[in-house]
């Protein structure tokens, strides 16, 4: 397909390569839909249920995976299940290509099927990038770092957490990424496919690099997006090489639309295309509304969420370990830092009516530290209760985002010297 001319006879290797890519891309999109094409999600779910037995068998008898394999719902696309599923899709693609090549060896070309494959790939990449773009609004994908994250040291963060903090810090950079990803809309139209594929290639390459080098568990899907963008551009390989490296004038042909004998067929295709776009935009709109409500609720919250520095710690027992900081995250997880460098991770629950704060040291059913709290006129938090069975009284000052250098240092046109610390 390196110099595909529509309406002519394809070379043998072009036909074999197309058969393989057709099965591979179609199978990947069905099994790794990732919400890109909403209309296919029910079909993808059914395919996943059918494939679970196959993946489990492959994991047990071919790769000797010791643990039971299940479809994880933890937001990761790089689980053992997904890698085994990818292996199955590759094997099925190779076997199907061999059988297809034997049974259909007299075929001269696949021009019509090539159009439909590019349409499927274009919509998969384009709609996924559009959803990624809308996810940047209102702190959906990359929320601004809160005081808990700001109080955490670089060394204590994970590579993915570091990347998310980097992206979440700058609203301007999030807008820049959103615009680049929303440009994936160019892939939804045949005449702008090449321009859209160029922009999408640069965008997906950056996504893939971040996923690889910051250990973000979406490596499989991001790599597939890059490969699909290359596939869309590969048809113009010779022309693009002559233009960019030889300085010659070239013309990039537009993939012809298949001929529809009935007018209703053409209208049905256009209606299906419009429906997919509208459906995707509706889902993106719902996501934005949800992110906006969550963002505003967090910023307007008057609860205990945040990082609290210890101002005064009192206890009658010499066995008490002095506190340094109490971090209460909005995910109901708490981190208690001690002056001796030790730390304690646990869950917490706050009752604003009874004015109590409960720290679940091992779980809600046992080892629960219960404190009563008061918020003074100066904003300081007063805790009274028992920690590890020892009565304590703690005064804490809530840290605000503006207290951190990162959040106080904004954009400046003029820099007499680099402010790098």
Coordinates of C-alpha atoms in Angstrom, one line a residue:
X1 CA 0.0 0.0 0.0
X2 CA 3.0 2.3 -0.2
X3 CA 1.9 3.8 -3.5
X4 CA -1.7 2.7 -3.6
X5 CA -3.6 3.8 -6.7
X6 CA -7.3 3.3 -6.4
X7 CA -8.9 1.2 -9.1
X8 CA -5.7 -0.7 -10.0
X9 CA -4.4 -4.1 -9.1
X10 CA -2.6 -4.4 -5.8
X11 CA 0.7 -6.2 -5.4
X12 CA 0.7 -9.5 -3.4
X13 CA 2.4 -8.1 -0.4
X14 CA 0.1 -5.1 -0.3
X15 CA -2.9 -7.4 -0.2
X16 CA -1.4 -9.6 2.5
X17 CA -0.4 -6.5 4.6
X18 CA -3.9 -5.1 4.2
X19 CA -5.6 -8.4 5.3
X20 CA -3.4 -8.5 8.4
X21 CA -4.0 -4.8 9.3
X22 CA -7.7 -5.2 8.7
X23 CA -8.1 -8.0 11.1
X24 CA -5.6 -6.5 13.6
X25 CA -7.1 -3.0 13.8
X26 CA -10.7 -4.3 13.8
X27 CA -10.0 -6.7 16.6
X28 CA -8.1 -4.2 18.6
X29 CA -10.8 -1.6 18.3
X30 CA -13.5 -4.1 19.4
X31 CA -11.4 -5.4 22.3
X32 CA -9.7 -2.1 23.3
X33 CA -12.5 0.3 22.6
X34 CA -11.6 2.4 25.6
X35 CA -14.8 4.4 25.2
X36 CA -13.6 5.9 21.9
X37 CA -16.6 4.7 19.8
X38 CA -19.5 4.6 22.2
X39 CA -21.8 2.8 19.8
X40 CA -19.5 -0.2 19.9
X41 CA -19.2 -0.4 23.7
X42 CA -21.9 -3.1 24.1
X43 CA -20.3 -5.2 21.4
X44 CA -16.9 -4.7 22.9
X45 CA -18.2 -5.8 26.3
X46 CA -19.7 -9.0 24.8
X47 CA -16.5 -9.7 23.0
X48 CA -14.6 -9.3 26.3
X49 CA -16.8 -11.8 28.1
X50 CA -16.3 -14.3 25.3
X51 CA -12.5 -13.7 25.3
X52 CA -12.0 -14.1 29.1
X53 CA -12.0 -17.9 28.9
X54 CA -9.5 -17.8 26.0
X55 CA -7.3 -15.3 27.7
X56 CA -7.3 -17.4 30.9
X57 CA -6.4 -20.5 29.0
X58 CA -3.5 -18.8 27.2
X59 CA -2.2 -17.3 30.4
X60 CA -2.3 -20.7 32.2
X61 CA -1.1 -23.1 29.5
X62 CA 1.2 -20.9 27.3
X63 CA 2.6 -18.3 29.7
X64 CA 2.2 -20.2 33.0
X65 CA 0.6 -17.2 34.7
X66 CA 0.3 -18.3 38.4
X67 CA -2.6 -16.0 39.4
X68 CA -6.2 -16.1 38.3
X69 CA -6.8 -13.7 35.4
X70 CA -9.7 -11.3 35.5
X71 CA -10.9 -8.1 33.7
X72 CA -9.6 -5.4 36.0
X73 CA -11.7 -2.2 36.3
X74 CA -8.9 -0.2 37.9
X75 CA -8.6 2.2 35.0
X76 CA -5.4 0.5 33.7
X77 CA -5.1 -0.7 30.2
X78 CA -1.8 -2.6 30.8
X79 CA -2.9 -5.4 33.1
X80 CA -1.9 -9.0 32.6
X81 CA -5.3 -9.6 31.0
X82 CA -4.8 -6.9 28.5
X83 CA -1.3 -8.0 27.4
X84 CA -2.6 -11.6 27.0
X85 CA -5.6 -10.3 25.1
X86 CA -3.3 -8.4 22.8
X87 CA -1.3 -11.6 22.2
X88 CA -4.5 -13.4 21.3
X89 CA -5.5 -10.7 18.9
X90 CA -2.1 -10.8 17.2
X91 CA -2.2 -14.6 16.8
X92 CA -5.8 -14.5 15.5
X93 CA -4.8 -11.8 13.0
X94 CA -1.9 -13.8 11.7
X95 CA -3.9 -17.1 11.4
X96 CA -6.8 -15.2 9.8
X97 CA -4.5 -13.5 7.3
X98 CA -3.0 -16.9 6.2
X99 CA -6.5 -18.4 5.7
X100 CA -7.8 -15.3 4.1
X101 CA -4.9 -15.1 1.7
X102 CA -5.4 -18.7 0.6
X103 CA -9.2 -18.5 0.1
X104 CA -9.1 -15.0 -1.5
X105 CA -5.9 -15.2 -3.5
X106 CA -7.7 -14.2 -6.7
X107 CA -8.7 -10.8 -5.4
X108 CA -7.3 -7.9 -7.4
X109 CA -7.7 -5.1 -4.8
X110 CA -9.5 -4.1 -1.6
X111 CA -10.3 -0.5 -2.4
X112 CA -13.7 -0.5 -0.8
X113 CA -12.6 -2.4 2.3
X114 CA -9.6 0.0 2.6
X115 CA -12.0 2.9 2.7
X116 CA -14.1 1.3 5.5
X117 CA -11.0 0.4 7.5
X118 CA -9.6 3.9 7.3
X119 CA -13.0 5.2 8.3
X120 CA -13.0 2.9 11.4
X121 CA -9.4 3.9 12.3
X122 CA -10.1 7.6 11.7
X123 CA -13.1 7.6 14.0
X124 CA -11.4 5.5 16.6
X125 CA -8.3 7.8 16.9
X126 CA -10.3 11.0 16.3
X127 CA -13.1 10.4 18.8
X128 CA -10.6 9.2 21.4
X129 CA -8.5 12.3 21.0
X130 CA -11.6 14.5 21.2
X131 CA -12.5 12.8 24.5
X132 CA -9.0 13.3 25.8
X133 CA -9.2 17.0 24.8
X134 CA -12.5 17.6 26.6
X135 CA -11.1 15.7 29.7
X136 CA -8.6 18.6 30.2
X137 CA -11.4 21.0 31.1
X138 CA -12.1 21.9 34.7
X139 CA -9.4 19.7 36.1
X140 CA -11.0 16.5 34.8
X141 CA -7.9 14.5 33.8
X142 CA -5.2 16.7 35.3
X143 CA -6.6 18.5 38.4
X144 CA -4.6 21.3 39.9
X145 CA -2.3 20.1 42.7
X146 CA -4.1 20.3 46.1
X147 CA -2.4 21.0 49.4
X148 CA -1.9 17.3 50.1
X149 CA 0.0 16.9 46.8
X150 CA 1.9 20.1 47.3
X151 CA 3.0 19.0 50.7
X152 CA 4.3 15.7 49.3
X153 CA 8.0 15.6 48.4
X154 CA 9.2 14.8 44.9
X155 CA 10.9 11.7 46.2
X156 CA 7.7 10.4 47.7
X157 CA 5.7 10.7 44.5
X158 CA 5.3 8.1 41.9
X159 CA 6.4 8.8 38.3
X160 CA 2.8 9.0 37.2
X161 CA 1.9 11.3 40.1
X162 CA 4.8 13.5 39.2
X163 CA 3.6 13.8 35.6
X164 CA 0.0 14.4 36.7
X165 CA 1.2 17.2 39.0
X166 CA 3.3 18.7 36.2
X167 CA 0.4 18.8 33.8
X168 CA -2.1 19.9 36.4
X169 CA -0.1 22.9 37.6
X170 CA -0.5 25.0 34.4
X171 CA -4.0 25.8 33.0
X172 CA -2.4 27.3 29.9
X173 CA -0.5 24.1 29.1
X174 CA -3.7 22.0 29.6
X175 CA -5.5 24.3 27.1
X176 CA -2.6 23.8 24.7
X177 CA -2.9 20.0 25.0
X178 CA -6.6 20.2 24.7
X179 CA -6.5 22.1 21.5
X180 CA -4.0 19.7 20.0
X181 CA -6.2 16.7 20.9
X182 CA -9.4 18.4 19.8
X183 CA -7.7 18.8 16.4
X184 CA -8.4 15.1 16.1
X185 CA -11.7 16.2 14.7
X186 CA -9.9 16.6 11.4
X187 CA -9.7 12.9 11.2
X188 CA -13.5 12.6 10.9
X189 CA -13.5 13.9 7.3
X190 CA -11.8 12.3 4.3
X191 CA -10.5 15.6 2.9
X192 CA -8.8 16.6 6.1
X193 CA -7.6 13.1 7.0
X194 CA -3.9 13.7 6.2
X195 CA -3.7 17.0 8.1
X196 CA -5.5 15.4 11.0
X197 CA -3.2 12.4 10.9
X198 CA -0.1 14.6 11.0
X199 CA -1.4 16.5 14.1
X200 CA -2.6 13.3 15.7
X201 CA 0.7 11.6 15.2
X202 CA 2.6 14.3 17.1
X203 CA 0.0 14.4 19.8
X204 CA -0.2 10.6 20.2
X205 CA 3.6 10.3 20.1
X206 CA 3.8 12.7 23.1
X207 CA 1.1 10.8 24.9
X208 CA 2.9 7.5 24.3
X209 CA 6.2 9.0 25.5
X210 CA 4.7 10.2 28.7
X211 CA 3.0 6.8 29.3
X212 CA 6.3 4.9 28.7
X213 CA 8.7 7.1 30.6
X214 CA 6.4 8.1 33.5
X215 CA 5.0 4.6 33.9
X216 CA 1.4 5.5 33.0
X217 CA -0.5 2.2 32.5
X218 CA -2.1 3.1 29.1
X219 CA 0.9 2.0 27.0
X220 CA -0.9 -0.5 24.8
X221 CA -3.6 1.9 23.7
X222 CA -1.3 4.9 23.2
X223 CA 1.1 2.8 21.1
X224 CA -1.8 1.6 19.0
X225 CA -2.9 5.2 18.4
X226 CA 0.6 6.0 17.0
X227 CA 0.6 2.9 14.8
X228 CA -2.9 3.8 13.4
X229 CA -1.8 7.4 12.6
X230 CA 1.2 6.0 10.7
X231 CA -1.2 3.6 8.9
X232 CA -3.3 6.6 7.8
X233 CA -0.2 8.5 6.5
X234 CA 1.5 5.4 4.9
X235 CA -0.7 5.6 1.8
X236 CA 1.1 8.9 0.9
X237 CA 4.6 7.7 1.9
X238 CA 6.1 8.3 -1.5
X239 CA 4.5 11.7 -2.1
X240 CA 5.4 12.9 1.4
X241 CA 9.0 11.8 1.0
X242 CA 9.3 13.6 -2.3
X243 CA 7.8 16.8 -0.8
X244 CA 9.7 16.9 2.5
X245 CA 13.1 15.5 1.4
X246 CA 13.3 16.2 -2.4
X247 CA 11.5 19.5 -2.5
X248 CA 9.2 18.4 -5.3
X249 CA 5.5 19.3 -5.9
X250 CA 3.1 16.5 -5.1
X251 CA -0.6 15.9 -5.0
X252 CA -2.2 13.8 -2.2
X253 CA -5.2 12.0 -3.5
X254 CA -8.4 11.8 -1.3
X255 CA -9.6 8.3 -0.6
X256 CA -12.7 7.9 -2.8
X257 CA -16.0 7.1 -1.2
X258 CA -17.6 3.8 -2.2
X259 CA -20.4 4.1 -4.7
X260 CA -23.9 3.6 -3.1
X261 CA -26.5 2.2 -5.5
X262 CA -29.4 3.4 -3.2
X263 CA -29.6 6.9 -1.9
X264 CA -30.9 5.6 1.5
X265 CA -27.5 3.8 1.9
X266 CA -25.6 7.1 1.6
X267 CA -28.0 8.9 4.0
X268 CA -27.8 6.0 6.5
X269 CA -24.0 6.3 6.5
X270 CA -24.1 10.0 7.0
X271 CA -26.7 9.7 9.8
X272 CA -24.6 7.0 11.5
X273 CA -21.5 9.3 11.3
X274 CA -23.5 12.3 12.8
X275 CA -24.9 10.1 15.5
X276 CA -21.5 8.9 16.6
X277 CA -20.2 12.5 16.8
X278 CA -23.2 13.8 18.6
X279 CA -23.1 10.9 21.1
X280 CA -19.4 11.5 21.8
X281 CA -19.9 15.2 22.3
X282 CA -22.8 14.5 24.6
X283 CA -20.7 12.2 26.7
X284 CA -17.9 14.8 26.7
X285 CA -20.4 17.4 27.8
X286 CA -21.6 15.2 30.7
X287 CA -18.0 14.6 31.7
X288 CA -17.2 18.4 31.7
X289 CA -20.3 19.1 33.9
X290 CA -19.3 16.4 36.4
X291 CA -15.7 17.6 36.5
X292 CA -16.9 21.2 37.0
X293 CA -19.1 20.3 39.9
X294 CA -16.4 18.2 41.5
X295 CA -13.8 21.0 41.0
X296 CA -16.1 23.7 42.4
X297 CA -17.1 21.5 45.4
X298 CA -13.5 20.9 46.3
X299 CA -12.6 24.6 46.0
X300 CA -15.6 25.8 48.0
X301 CA -15.4 23.1 50.6
X302 CA -15.2 24.3 54.2
X303 CA -14.4 20.9 55.6
X304 CA -11.3 19.4 57.0
X305 CA -9.8 18.4 53.6
X306 CA -6.3 19.6 53.2
X307 CA -2.8 19.7 54.9
X308 CA -2.6 20.7 58.5
X309 CA 0.7 21.7 60.1
X310 CA 1.0 21.1 63.8
X311 CA 1.4 24.3 65.8
X312 CA 1.2 22.7 69.3
X313 CA 1.2 19.1 70.5
X314 CA 0.3 18.2 74.1
X315 CA 0.2 14.9 75.9
X316 CA 0.6 13.8 79.5
X317 CA 2.3 10.6 78.4
X318 CA 6.0 10.4 77.6
X319 CA 5.2 7.5 75.2
X320 CA 3.3 9.8 72.8
X321 CA 4.9 10.4 69.4
X322 CA 4.8 14.0 68.5
X323 CA 2.9 14.9 65.3
X324 CA 4.3 17.1 62.6
X325 CA 1.6 17.2 60.0
X326 CA -1.9 15.7 59.2
X327 CA -2.9 15.4 55.6
X328 CA -6.6 14.7 54.9
X329 CA -7.2 13.9 51.2
X330 CA -10.5 14.2 49.5
X331 CA -10.5 10.4 48.8
X332 CA -11.0 9.8 52.6
X333 CA -7.3 8.8 53.0
X334 CA -5.2 10.3 55.7
X335 CA -1.4 10.6 56.2
X336 CA -0.1 11.4 59.7
X337 CA 3.6 12.6 59.8
X338 CA 5.6 12.4 63.0
X339 CA 8.5 14.6 64.0
X340 CA 10.8 11.5 64.1
X341 CA 10.3 11.0 60.4
X342 CA 7.8 8.2 60.6
X343 CA 4.5 8.3 58.9
X344 CA 1.1 6.5 59.1
X345 CA -1.3 5.9 56.3
X346 CA -5.0 5.3 57.2
X347 CA -8.6 6.1 56.3
X348 CA -10.6 8.8 58.0
X349 CA -14.2 10.0 58.3
X350 CA -15.4 13.4 59.5
X351 CA -18.8 14.1 61.1
X352 CA -19.6 17.8 60.8
X353 CA -22.7 17.6 63.0
X354 CA -21.0 15.8 66.0
X355 CA -17.7 17.6 65.2
X356 CA -15.7 14.4 65.3
X357 CA -12.8 13.1 63.3
X358 CA -12.2 9.3 63.2
X359 CA -8.9 7.8 62.0
X360 CA -9.2 4.2 61.0
X361 CA -5.7 2.8 61.8
X362 CA -6.4 -0.7 60.5
X363 CA -10.0 -0.4 59.3
X364 CA -13.4 0.9 60.3
X365 CA -14.0 -2.0 62.6
X366 CA -10.9 -1.8 64.8
X367 CA -8.2 0.5 66.1
X368 CA -10.2 3.7 65.6
X369 CA -8.9 7.0 66.9
X370 CA -11.7 9.3 67.7
X371 CA -11.2 13.1 68.1
X372 CA -13.5 16.0 68.7
X373 CA -12.5 19.1 66.7
X374 CA -13.1 22.8 66.8
X375 CA -12.1 25.4 64.2
X376 CA -11.0 28.6 65.9
X377 CA -11.6 32.2 64.8
X378 CA -8.0 32.3 63.5
X379 CA -8.7 29.2 61.4
X380 CA -6.7 26.8 63.5
X381 CA -7.9 23.3 64.0
X382 CA -8.1 22.0 67.6
X383 CA -8.2 18.2 68.0
X384 CA -8.8 16.4 71.3
X385 CA -8.9 12.6 71.7
X386 CA -6.7 9.5 71.9
X387 CA -4.1 8.3 69.5
X388 CA -2.8 4.7 69.9
X389 CA -4.6 4.7 73.3
X390 CA -2.7 7.9 74.5
X391 CA -4.8 11.1 75.2
X392 CA -3.5 14.0 73.1
X393 CA -4.4 17.6 72.3
X394 CA -3.3 19.0 69.0
X395 CA -3.5 22.5 67.5
X396 CA -3.0 22.7 63.7
X397 CA -2.9 25.4 61.1
X398 CA -4.3 24.6 57.7
X399 CA -1.9 25.1 54.8
X400 CA -3.4 26.9 51.7
X401 CA -2.2 26.4 48.1
X402 CA -1.0 30.0 48.1
X403 CA 1.5 29.2 50.8
X404 CA 3.6 27.1 48.4
X405 CA 6.2 28.7 46.1
X406 CA 5.0 26.7 43.2
X407 CA 1.5 28.2 43.3
X408 CA 2.8 31.7 44.1
X409 CA 5.2 31.9 41.2
X410 CA 3.3 32.7 38.0
X411 CA 4.1 33.7 34.5
X412 CA 6.5 36.6 33.9
X413 CA 7.6 38.1 30.6
X414 CA 10.7 39.7 32.0
X415 CA 13.2 37.5 33.9
X416 CA 16.5 39.1 34.9
X417 CA 17.6 35.6 35.9
X418 CA 16.1 32.1 36.0
X419 CA 14.1 31.3 39.1
X420 CA 15.0 27.7 39.4
X421 CA 14.9 26.1 42.8

